[in-house]
Tab-separated table of C-alpha atoms and ligand atoms in Angstrom:
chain	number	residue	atom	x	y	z
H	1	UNK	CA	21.004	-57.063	-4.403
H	2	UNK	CA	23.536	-59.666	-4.595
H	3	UNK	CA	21.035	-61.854	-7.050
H	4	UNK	CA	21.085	-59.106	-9.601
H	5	UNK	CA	24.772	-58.381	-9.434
H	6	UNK	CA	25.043	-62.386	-9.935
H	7	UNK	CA	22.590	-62.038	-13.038
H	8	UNK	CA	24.814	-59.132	-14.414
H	9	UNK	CA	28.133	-61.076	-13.411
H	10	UNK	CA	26.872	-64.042	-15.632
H	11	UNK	CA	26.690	-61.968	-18.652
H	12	UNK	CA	29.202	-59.427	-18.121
H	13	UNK	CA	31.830	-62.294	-16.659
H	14	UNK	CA	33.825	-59.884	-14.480
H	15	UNK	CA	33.752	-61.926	-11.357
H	16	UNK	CA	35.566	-64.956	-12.635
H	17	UNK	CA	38.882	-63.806	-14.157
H	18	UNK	CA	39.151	-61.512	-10.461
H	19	UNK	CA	38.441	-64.325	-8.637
H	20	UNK	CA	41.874	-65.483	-8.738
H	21	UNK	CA	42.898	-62.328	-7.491
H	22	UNK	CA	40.562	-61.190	-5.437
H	23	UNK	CA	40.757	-64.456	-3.272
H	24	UNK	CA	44.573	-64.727	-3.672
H	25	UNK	CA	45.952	-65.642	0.079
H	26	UNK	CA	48.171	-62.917	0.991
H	27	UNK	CA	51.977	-62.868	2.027
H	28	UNK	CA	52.973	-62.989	5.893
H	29	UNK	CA	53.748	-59.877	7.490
H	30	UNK	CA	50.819	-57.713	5.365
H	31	UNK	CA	49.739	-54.887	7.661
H	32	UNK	CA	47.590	-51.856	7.555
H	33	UNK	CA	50.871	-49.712	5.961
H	34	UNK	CA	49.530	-51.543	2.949
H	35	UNK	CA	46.363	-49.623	2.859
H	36	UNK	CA	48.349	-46.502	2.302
H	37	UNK	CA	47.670	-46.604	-1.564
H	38	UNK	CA	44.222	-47.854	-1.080
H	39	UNK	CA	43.914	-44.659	0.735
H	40	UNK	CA	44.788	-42.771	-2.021
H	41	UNK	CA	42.963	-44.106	-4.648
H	42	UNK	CA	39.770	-43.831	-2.539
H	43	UNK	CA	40.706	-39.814	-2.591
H	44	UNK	CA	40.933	-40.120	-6.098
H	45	UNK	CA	37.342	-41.150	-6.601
H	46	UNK	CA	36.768	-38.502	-3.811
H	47	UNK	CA	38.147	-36.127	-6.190
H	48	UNK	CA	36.374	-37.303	-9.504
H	49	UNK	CA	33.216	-37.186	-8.439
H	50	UNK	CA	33.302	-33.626	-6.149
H	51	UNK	CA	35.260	-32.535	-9.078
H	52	UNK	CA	32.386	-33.699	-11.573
H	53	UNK	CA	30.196	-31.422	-9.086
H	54	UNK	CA	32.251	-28.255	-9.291
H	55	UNK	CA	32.374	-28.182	-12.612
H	56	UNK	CA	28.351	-27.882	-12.727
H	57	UNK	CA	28.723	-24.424	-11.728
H	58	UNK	CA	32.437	-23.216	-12.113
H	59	UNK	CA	32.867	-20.864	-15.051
H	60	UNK	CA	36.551	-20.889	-16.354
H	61	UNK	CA	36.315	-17.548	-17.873
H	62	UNK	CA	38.651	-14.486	-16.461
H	63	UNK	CA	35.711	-12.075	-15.957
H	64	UNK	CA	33.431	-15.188	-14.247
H	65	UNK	CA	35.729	-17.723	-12.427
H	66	UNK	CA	35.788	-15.851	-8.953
H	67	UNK	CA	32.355	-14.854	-8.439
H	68	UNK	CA	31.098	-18.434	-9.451
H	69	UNK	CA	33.569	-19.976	-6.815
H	70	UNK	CA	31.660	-17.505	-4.553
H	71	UNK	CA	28.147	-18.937	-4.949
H	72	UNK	CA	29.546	-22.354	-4.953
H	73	UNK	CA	30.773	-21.259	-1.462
H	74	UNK	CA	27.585	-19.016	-0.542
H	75	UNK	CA	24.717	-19.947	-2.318
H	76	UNK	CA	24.744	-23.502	-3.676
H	77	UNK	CA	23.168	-26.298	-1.232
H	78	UNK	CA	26.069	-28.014	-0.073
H	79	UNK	CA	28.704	-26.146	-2.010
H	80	UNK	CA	30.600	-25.556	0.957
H	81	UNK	CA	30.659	-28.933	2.136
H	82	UNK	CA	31.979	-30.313	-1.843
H	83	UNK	CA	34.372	-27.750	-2.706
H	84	UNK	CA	36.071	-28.381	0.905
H	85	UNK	CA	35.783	-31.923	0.461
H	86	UNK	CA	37.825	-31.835	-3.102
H	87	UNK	CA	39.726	-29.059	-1.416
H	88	UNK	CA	40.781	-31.579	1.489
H	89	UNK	CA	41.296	-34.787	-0.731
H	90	UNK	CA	43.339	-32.758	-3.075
H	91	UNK	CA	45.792	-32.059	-0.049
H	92	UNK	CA	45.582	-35.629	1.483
H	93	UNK	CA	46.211	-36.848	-2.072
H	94	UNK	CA	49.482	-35.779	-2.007
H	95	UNK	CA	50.016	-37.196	1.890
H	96	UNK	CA	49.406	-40.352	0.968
H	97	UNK	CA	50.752	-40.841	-1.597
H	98	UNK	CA	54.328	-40.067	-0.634
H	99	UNK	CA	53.508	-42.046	2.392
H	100	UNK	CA	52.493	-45.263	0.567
H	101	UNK	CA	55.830	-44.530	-1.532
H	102	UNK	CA	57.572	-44.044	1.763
H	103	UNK	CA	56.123	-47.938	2.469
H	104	UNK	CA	57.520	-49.017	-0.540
H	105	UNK	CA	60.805	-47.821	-0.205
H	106	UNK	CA	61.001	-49.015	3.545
H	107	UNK	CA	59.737	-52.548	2.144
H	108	UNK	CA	61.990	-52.438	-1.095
H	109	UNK	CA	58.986	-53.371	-3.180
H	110	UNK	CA	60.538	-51.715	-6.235
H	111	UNK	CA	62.788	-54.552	-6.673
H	112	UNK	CA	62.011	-57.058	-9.874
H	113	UNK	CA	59.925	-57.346	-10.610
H	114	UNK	CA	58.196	-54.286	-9.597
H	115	UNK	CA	60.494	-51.394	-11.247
H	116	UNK	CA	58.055	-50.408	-13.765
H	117	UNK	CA	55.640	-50.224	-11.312
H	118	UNK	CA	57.608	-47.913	-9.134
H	119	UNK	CA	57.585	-45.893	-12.216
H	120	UNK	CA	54.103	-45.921	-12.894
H	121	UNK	CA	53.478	-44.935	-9.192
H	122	UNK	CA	56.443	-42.027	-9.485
H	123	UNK	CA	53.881	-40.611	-12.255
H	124	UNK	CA	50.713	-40.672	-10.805
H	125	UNK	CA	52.571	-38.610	-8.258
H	126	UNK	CA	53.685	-35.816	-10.637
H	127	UNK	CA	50.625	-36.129	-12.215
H	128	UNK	CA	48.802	-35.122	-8.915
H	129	UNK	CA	51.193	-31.937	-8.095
H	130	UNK	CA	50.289	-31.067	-11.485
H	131	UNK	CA	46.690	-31.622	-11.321
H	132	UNK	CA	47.046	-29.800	-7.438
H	133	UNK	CA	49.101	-27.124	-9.227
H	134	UNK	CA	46.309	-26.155	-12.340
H	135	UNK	CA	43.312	-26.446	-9.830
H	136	UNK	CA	44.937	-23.576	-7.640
H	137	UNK	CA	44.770	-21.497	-9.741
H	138	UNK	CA	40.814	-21.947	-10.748
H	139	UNK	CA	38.931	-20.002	-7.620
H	140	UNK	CA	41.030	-16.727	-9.443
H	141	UNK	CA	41.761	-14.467	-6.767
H	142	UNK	CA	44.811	-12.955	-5.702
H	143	UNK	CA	46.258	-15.817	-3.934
H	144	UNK	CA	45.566	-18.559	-7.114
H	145	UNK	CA	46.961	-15.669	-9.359
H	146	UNK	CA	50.592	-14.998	-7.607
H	147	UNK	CA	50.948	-18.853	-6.943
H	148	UNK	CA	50.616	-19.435	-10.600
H	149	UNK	CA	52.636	-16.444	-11.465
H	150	UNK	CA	55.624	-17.594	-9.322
H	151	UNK	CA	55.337	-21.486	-10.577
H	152	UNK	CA	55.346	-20.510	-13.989
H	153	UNK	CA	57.609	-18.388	-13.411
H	154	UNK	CA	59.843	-21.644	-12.204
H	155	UNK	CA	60.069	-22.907	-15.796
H	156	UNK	CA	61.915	-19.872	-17.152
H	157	UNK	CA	64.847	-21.640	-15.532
H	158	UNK	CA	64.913	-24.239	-17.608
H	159	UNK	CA	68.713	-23.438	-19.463
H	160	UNK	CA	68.052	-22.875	-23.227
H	161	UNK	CA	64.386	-23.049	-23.726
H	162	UNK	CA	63.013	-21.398	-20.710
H	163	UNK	CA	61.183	-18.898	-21.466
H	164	UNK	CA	59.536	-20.991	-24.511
H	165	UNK	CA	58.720	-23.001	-22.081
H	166	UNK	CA	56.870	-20.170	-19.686
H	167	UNK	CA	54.881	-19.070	-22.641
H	168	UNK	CA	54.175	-22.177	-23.278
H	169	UNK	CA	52.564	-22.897	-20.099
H	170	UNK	CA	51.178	-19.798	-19.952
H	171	UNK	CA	50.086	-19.252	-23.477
H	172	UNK	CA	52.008	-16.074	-22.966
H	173	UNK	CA	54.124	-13.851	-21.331
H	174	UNK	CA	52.115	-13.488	-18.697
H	175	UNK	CA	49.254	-15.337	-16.385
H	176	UNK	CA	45.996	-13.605	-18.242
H	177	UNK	CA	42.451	-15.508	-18.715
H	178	UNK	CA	44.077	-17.726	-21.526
H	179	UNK	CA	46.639	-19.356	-19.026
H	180	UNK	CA	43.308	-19.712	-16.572
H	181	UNK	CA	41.449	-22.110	-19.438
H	182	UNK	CA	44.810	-24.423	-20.541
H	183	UNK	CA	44.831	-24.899	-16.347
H	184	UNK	CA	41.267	-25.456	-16.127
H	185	UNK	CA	41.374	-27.626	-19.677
H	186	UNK	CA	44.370	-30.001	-17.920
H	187	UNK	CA	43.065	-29.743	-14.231
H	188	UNK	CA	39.175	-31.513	-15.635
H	189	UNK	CA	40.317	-33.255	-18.916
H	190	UNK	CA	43.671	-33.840	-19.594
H	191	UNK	CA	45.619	-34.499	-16.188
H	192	UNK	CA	42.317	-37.017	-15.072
H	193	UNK	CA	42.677	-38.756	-18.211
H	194	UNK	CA	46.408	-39.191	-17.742
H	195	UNK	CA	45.564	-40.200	-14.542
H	196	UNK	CA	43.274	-42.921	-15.102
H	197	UNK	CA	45.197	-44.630	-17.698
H	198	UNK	CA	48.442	-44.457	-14.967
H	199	UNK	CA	46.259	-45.999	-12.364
H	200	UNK	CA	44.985	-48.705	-14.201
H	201	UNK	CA	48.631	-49.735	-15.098
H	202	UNK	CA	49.663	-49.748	-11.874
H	203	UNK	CA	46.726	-51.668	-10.422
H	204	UNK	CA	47.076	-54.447	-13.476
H	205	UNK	CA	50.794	-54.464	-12.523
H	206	UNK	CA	49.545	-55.090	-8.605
H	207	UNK	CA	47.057	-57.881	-9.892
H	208	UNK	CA	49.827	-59.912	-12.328
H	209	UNK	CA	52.940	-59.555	-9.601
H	210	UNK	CA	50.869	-59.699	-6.644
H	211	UNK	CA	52.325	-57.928	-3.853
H	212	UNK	CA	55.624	-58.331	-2.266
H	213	UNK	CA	55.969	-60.443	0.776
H	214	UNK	CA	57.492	-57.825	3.233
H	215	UNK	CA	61.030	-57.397	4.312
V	1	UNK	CA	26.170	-66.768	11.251
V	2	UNK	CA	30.036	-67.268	10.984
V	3	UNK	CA	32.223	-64.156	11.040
V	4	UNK	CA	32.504	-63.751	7.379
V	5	UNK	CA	29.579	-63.954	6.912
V	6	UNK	CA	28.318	-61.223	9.182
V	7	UNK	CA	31.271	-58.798	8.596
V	8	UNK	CA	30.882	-58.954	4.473
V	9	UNK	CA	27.152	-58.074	5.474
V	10	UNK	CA	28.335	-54.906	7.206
V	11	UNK	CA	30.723	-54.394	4.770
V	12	UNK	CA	28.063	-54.206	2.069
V	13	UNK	CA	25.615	-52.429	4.279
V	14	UNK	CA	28.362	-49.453	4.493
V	15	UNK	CA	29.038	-48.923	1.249
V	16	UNK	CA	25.269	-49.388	0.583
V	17	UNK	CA	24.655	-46.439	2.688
V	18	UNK	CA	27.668	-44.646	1.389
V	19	UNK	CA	26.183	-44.797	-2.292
V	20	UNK	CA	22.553	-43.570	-1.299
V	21	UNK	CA	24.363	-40.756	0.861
V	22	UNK	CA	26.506	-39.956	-1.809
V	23	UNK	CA	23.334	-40.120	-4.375
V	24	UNK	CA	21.551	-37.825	-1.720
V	25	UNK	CA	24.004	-35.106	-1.614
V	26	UNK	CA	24.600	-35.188	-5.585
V	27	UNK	CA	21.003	-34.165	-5.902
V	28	UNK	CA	20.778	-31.578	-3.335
V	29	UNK	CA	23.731	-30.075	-4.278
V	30	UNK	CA	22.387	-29.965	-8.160
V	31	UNK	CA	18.623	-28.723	-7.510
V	32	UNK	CA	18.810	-25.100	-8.415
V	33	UNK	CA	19.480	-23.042	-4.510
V	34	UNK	CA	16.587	-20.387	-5.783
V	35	UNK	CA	13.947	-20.504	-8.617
V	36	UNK	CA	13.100	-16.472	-8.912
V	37	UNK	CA	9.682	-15.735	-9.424
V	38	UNK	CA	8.784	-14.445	-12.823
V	39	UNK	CA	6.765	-11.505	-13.010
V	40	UNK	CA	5.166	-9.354	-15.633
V	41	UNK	CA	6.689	-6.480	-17.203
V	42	UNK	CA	4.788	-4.720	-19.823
V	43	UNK	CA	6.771	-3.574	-23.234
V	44	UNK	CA	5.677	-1.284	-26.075
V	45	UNK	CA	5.133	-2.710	-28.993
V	46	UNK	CA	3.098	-0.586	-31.421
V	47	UNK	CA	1.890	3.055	-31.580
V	48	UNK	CA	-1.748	3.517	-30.640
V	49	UNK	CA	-2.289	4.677	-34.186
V	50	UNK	CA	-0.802	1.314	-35.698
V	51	UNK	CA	-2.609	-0.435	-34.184
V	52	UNK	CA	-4.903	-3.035	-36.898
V	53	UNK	CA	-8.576	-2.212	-37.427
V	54	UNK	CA	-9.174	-5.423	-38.556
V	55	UNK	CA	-7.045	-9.026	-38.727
V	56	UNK	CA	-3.234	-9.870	-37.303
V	57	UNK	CA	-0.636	-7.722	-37.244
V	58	UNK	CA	2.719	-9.663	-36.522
V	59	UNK	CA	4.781	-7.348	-33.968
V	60	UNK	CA	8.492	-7.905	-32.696
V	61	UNK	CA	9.946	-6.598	-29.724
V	62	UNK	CA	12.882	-7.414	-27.304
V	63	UNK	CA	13.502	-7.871	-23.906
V	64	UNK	CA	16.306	-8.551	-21.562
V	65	UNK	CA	16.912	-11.767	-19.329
V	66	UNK	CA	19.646	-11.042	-16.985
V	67	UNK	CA	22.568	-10.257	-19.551
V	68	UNK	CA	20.485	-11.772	-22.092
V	69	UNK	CA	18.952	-9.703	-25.015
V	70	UNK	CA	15.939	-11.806	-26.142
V	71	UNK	CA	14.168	-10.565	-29.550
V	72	UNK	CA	10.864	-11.904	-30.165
V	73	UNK	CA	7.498	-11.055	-31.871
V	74	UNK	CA	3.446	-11.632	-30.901
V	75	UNK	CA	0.892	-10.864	-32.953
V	76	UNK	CA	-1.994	-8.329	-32.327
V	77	UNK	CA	-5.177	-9.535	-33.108
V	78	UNK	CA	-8.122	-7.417	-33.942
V	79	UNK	CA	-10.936	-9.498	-34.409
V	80	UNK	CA	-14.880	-9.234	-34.694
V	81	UNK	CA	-14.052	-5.426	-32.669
V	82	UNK	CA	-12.194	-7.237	-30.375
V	83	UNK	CA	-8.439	-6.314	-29.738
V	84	UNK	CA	-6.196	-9.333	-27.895
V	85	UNK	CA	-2.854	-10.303	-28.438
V	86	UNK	CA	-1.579	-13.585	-29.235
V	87	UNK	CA	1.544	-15.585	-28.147
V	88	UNK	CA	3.810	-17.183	-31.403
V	89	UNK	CA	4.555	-19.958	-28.672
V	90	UNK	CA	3.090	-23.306	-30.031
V	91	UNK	CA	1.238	-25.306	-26.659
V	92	UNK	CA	2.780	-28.572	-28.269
V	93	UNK	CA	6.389	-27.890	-28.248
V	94	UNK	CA	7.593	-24.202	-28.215
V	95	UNK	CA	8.024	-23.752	-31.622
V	96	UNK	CA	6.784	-19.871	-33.207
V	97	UNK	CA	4.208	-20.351	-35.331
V	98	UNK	CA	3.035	-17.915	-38.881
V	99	UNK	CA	0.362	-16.086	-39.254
V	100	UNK	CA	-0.601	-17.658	-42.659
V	101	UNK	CA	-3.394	-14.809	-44.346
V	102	UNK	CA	-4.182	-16.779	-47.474
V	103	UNK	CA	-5.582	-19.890	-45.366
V	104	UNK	CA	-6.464	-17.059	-42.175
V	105	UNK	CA	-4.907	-19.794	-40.011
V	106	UNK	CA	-1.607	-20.168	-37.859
V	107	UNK	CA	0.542	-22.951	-38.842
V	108	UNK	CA	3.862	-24.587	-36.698
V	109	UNK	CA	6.012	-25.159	-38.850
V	110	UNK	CA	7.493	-28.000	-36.238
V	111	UNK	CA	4.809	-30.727	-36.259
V	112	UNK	CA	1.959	-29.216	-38.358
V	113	UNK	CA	-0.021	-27.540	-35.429
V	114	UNK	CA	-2.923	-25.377	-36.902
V	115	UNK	CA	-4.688	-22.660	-35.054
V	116	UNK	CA	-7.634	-20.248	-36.387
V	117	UNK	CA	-7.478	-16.633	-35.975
V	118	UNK	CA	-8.588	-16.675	-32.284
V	119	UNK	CA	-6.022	-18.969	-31.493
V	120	UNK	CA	-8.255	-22.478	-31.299
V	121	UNK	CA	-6.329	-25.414	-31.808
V	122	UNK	CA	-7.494	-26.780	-35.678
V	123	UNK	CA	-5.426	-29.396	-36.000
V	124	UNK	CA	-2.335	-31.561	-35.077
V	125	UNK	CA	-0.429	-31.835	-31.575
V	126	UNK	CA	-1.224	-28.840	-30.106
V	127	UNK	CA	-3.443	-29.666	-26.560
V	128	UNK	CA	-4.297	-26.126	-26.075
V	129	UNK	CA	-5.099	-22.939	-27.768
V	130	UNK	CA	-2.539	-20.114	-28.268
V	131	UNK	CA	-1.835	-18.346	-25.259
V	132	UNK	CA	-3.391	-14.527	-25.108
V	133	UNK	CA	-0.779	-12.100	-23.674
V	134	UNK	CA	-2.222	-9.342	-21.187
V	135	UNK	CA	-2.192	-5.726	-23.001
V	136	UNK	CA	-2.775	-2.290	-21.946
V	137	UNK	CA	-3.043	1.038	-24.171
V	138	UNK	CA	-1.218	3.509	-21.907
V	139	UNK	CA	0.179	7.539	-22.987
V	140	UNK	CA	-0.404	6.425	-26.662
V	141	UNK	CA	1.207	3.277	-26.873
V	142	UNK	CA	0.028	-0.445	-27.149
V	143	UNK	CA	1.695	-2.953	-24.226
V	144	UNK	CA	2.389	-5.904	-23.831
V	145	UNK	CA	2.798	-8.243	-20.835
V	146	UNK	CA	5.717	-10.932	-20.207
V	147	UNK	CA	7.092	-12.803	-17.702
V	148	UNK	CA	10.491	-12.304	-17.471
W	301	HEM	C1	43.869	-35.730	-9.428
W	301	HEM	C2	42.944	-35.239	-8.772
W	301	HEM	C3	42.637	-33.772	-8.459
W	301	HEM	C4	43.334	-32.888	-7.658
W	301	HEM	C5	44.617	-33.160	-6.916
W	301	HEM	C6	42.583	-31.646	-7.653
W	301	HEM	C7	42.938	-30.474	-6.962
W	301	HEM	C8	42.243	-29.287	-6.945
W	301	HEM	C9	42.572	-28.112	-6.171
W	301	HEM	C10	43.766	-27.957	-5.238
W	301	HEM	C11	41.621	-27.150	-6.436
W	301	HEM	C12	41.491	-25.756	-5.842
W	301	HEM	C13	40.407	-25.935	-4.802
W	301	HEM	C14	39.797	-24.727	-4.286
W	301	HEM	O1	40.473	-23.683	-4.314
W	301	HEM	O2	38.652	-24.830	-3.848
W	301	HEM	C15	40.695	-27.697	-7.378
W	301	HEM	C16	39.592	-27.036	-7.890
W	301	HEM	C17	38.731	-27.554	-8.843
W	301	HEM	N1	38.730	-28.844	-9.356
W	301	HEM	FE1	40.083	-30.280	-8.903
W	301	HEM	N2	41.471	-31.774	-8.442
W	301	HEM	C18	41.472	-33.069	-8.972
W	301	HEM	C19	40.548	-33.617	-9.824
W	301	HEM	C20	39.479	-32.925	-10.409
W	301	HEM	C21	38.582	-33.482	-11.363
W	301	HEM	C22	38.637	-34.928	-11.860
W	301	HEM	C23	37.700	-32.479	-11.697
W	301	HEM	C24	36.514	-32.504	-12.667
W	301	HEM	C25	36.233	-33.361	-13.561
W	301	HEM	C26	38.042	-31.317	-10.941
W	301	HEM	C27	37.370	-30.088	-10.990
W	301	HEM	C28	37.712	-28.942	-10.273
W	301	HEM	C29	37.052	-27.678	-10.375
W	301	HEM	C30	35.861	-27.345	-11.280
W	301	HEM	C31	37.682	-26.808	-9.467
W	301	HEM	C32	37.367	-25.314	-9.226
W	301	HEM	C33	36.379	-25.067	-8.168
W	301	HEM	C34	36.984	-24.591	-6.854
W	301	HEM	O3	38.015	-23.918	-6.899
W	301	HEM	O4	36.380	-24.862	-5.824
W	301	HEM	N3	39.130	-31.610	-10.155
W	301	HEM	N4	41.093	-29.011	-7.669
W	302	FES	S1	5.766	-27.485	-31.689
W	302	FES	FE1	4.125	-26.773	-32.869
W	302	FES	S2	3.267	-28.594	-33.589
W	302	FES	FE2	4.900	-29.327	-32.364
């Protein structure tokens, strides 16, 4: 195992730039509160790949979505155990996240040089209430349907361009099978693309800064 | 065996096993729950009197596959007084092959399969000949059987 990875290291030269980093010594005082964010990233990949799994059999179409939510449940080997397993890292996501902010705050690790990284983080955050937000709505029944109805519903608010806004989200005036495919569009495509690019910002950040030594 | 050594061994092993698990689960999860049986329906294709007295008569029909409407054609064969019904599925790669009457062959127009009139393979890919479709001459009409 470890000979092939070292024949595809020495041509795909991965291992030696990292090495620096991943054999850095670390500051005094790290803990396990600095796994928080590790945390959440490994829910992340949770979520990609049980995500990648629903989406064999989920049909984002009005007439179609519910009843193909139901065999995932019912009839698909397993399907209970994946869609309750992107169901639960969905909802830890958002634990662990604020608590690795929560660390960061307590720590004051936004300070220079880190303050674009504590913006970076900030978005990954919004980016998973909105990518929490659009895949609530997907399983289609009543519950999905009055959640998204009253968030929407939340933009209207906005002074001045509210209810562009609503329509916009909506791609109406109301939540009908077209606002069900934008969701499912930015809950698999968009909001995981977003998402990756925001991660790997704030993980190159981590790598050049290194992290902060504590108190 | 230091302590680094053994506990980036178990580290490995872990996410070894993790990987394979993972791998495990992808694949059961994927593998269709149930493969339904297909069985054979018979569909009416030509009126007893229509039927050829001698050579191929090319015949289309459809069918339905769940919410599927599937239109396709066979050809009836009458043959040296023999009546059998051929399926337009090429045995090489699923194309629908022509009756061709000037050369009394059918020809794929995919890969250049040949068949003569019984359905023998005459040339190119094909492995096998033709496959014959069961029929049945009930109240008048001429039937055909499918799996669906
Ligand atoms: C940022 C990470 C993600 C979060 C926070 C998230 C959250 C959610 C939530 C809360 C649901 C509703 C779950 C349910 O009712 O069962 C859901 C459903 C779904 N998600 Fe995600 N998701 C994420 C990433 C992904 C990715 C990357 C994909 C695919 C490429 C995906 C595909 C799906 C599909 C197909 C469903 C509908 C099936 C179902 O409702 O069980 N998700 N997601
Ligand atoms: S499919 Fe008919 S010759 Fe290849």
């Amino acid at each position: 195992m470890g000979r092939i990875f070292d024949w595809i290291d020495e041509r795909f030269r991965v291992k030696d730039p990292h090495r620096r980093f991943l054999q850095r010594p670390l500051p005094e005082g790290v803990n396990y509160l600095y796994c928080l964010g590790g945390v959440a990233f490994t829910l992340i990949i949770i979520l990609l790949l049980t995500g990648l799994l629903l989406s064999l059999y989920y049909v984002p179409s009005e007439k179609e979505a519910y009843q193909s939510v139901l065999r995932i449940t019912r009839e698909v080997r397993l399907g209970r155990f994946v869609r309750s397993l992107h169901r639960w890292s969905a909802n830890l996501l958002i634990v662990f996240i604020i608590l690795h902010t929560l660390r960061v705050i307590i720590h004051r690790a936004y300070r220079a040089p880190r303050e674009l990284n504590w913006v970076a983080g900030s978005l990954t955050l919004v980016v998973a209430f909105f990518s929490g937000f659009t895949g609530y709505l997907l399983p289609w029944d009543q519950k999905a349907y009055w959640a998204t109805e009253v968030g929407t519903s939340m933009a209207a608010t906005v002074p001045g361009i509210g209810r562009q806004l609503l329509y916009l989200l909506r791609g109406g005036p109301e939540v009908t099978g077209t606002t069900l495919i934008r969701f499912y569009s930015l809950h698999v495509l968009w909001l995981p693309l977003v998402m990756a690019l925001l991660l790997w910002a704030h993980f190159h950040m981590v790598k050049r800064q290194g992290i902060s030594g504590g108190l | 065996m230091n302590r680094r050594r053994f506990l980036s061994g178990v580290i490995k092993l872990f996410f070894l096993l993790l990987t394979v698990a993972s791998g495990l689960i992808a694949l059961v999860y994927t593998y269709p729950a149930r493969i339904r049986k297909l069985k054979t329906v018979y569909i009416p294709v030509l009126d007893e009197e229509d039927i050829p007295r001698r050579g191929v008569k090319t015949v289309t029909y459809t069918y339905r596959r769940g919410e599927h409407i599937i239109s396709t054609r066979a050809f009836v064969v009458n043959h040296r007084g023999s009546l059998y019904v051929l399926s337009p599925v090429c045995t090489h790669l699923g194309c629908l092959v022509n009756w061709h009457r000037k050369k009394q062959q059918f020809l794929c127009p995919c890969h250049g399969g040949r068949y003569d009139i019984e359905g023998r393979v005459l040339g190119g890919p094909p492995p096998k000949p033709l496959t014959r479709l069961p029929l049945k001459i009930q109240k008048g009409k001429l039937k055909i059987g499918i799996k669906v």
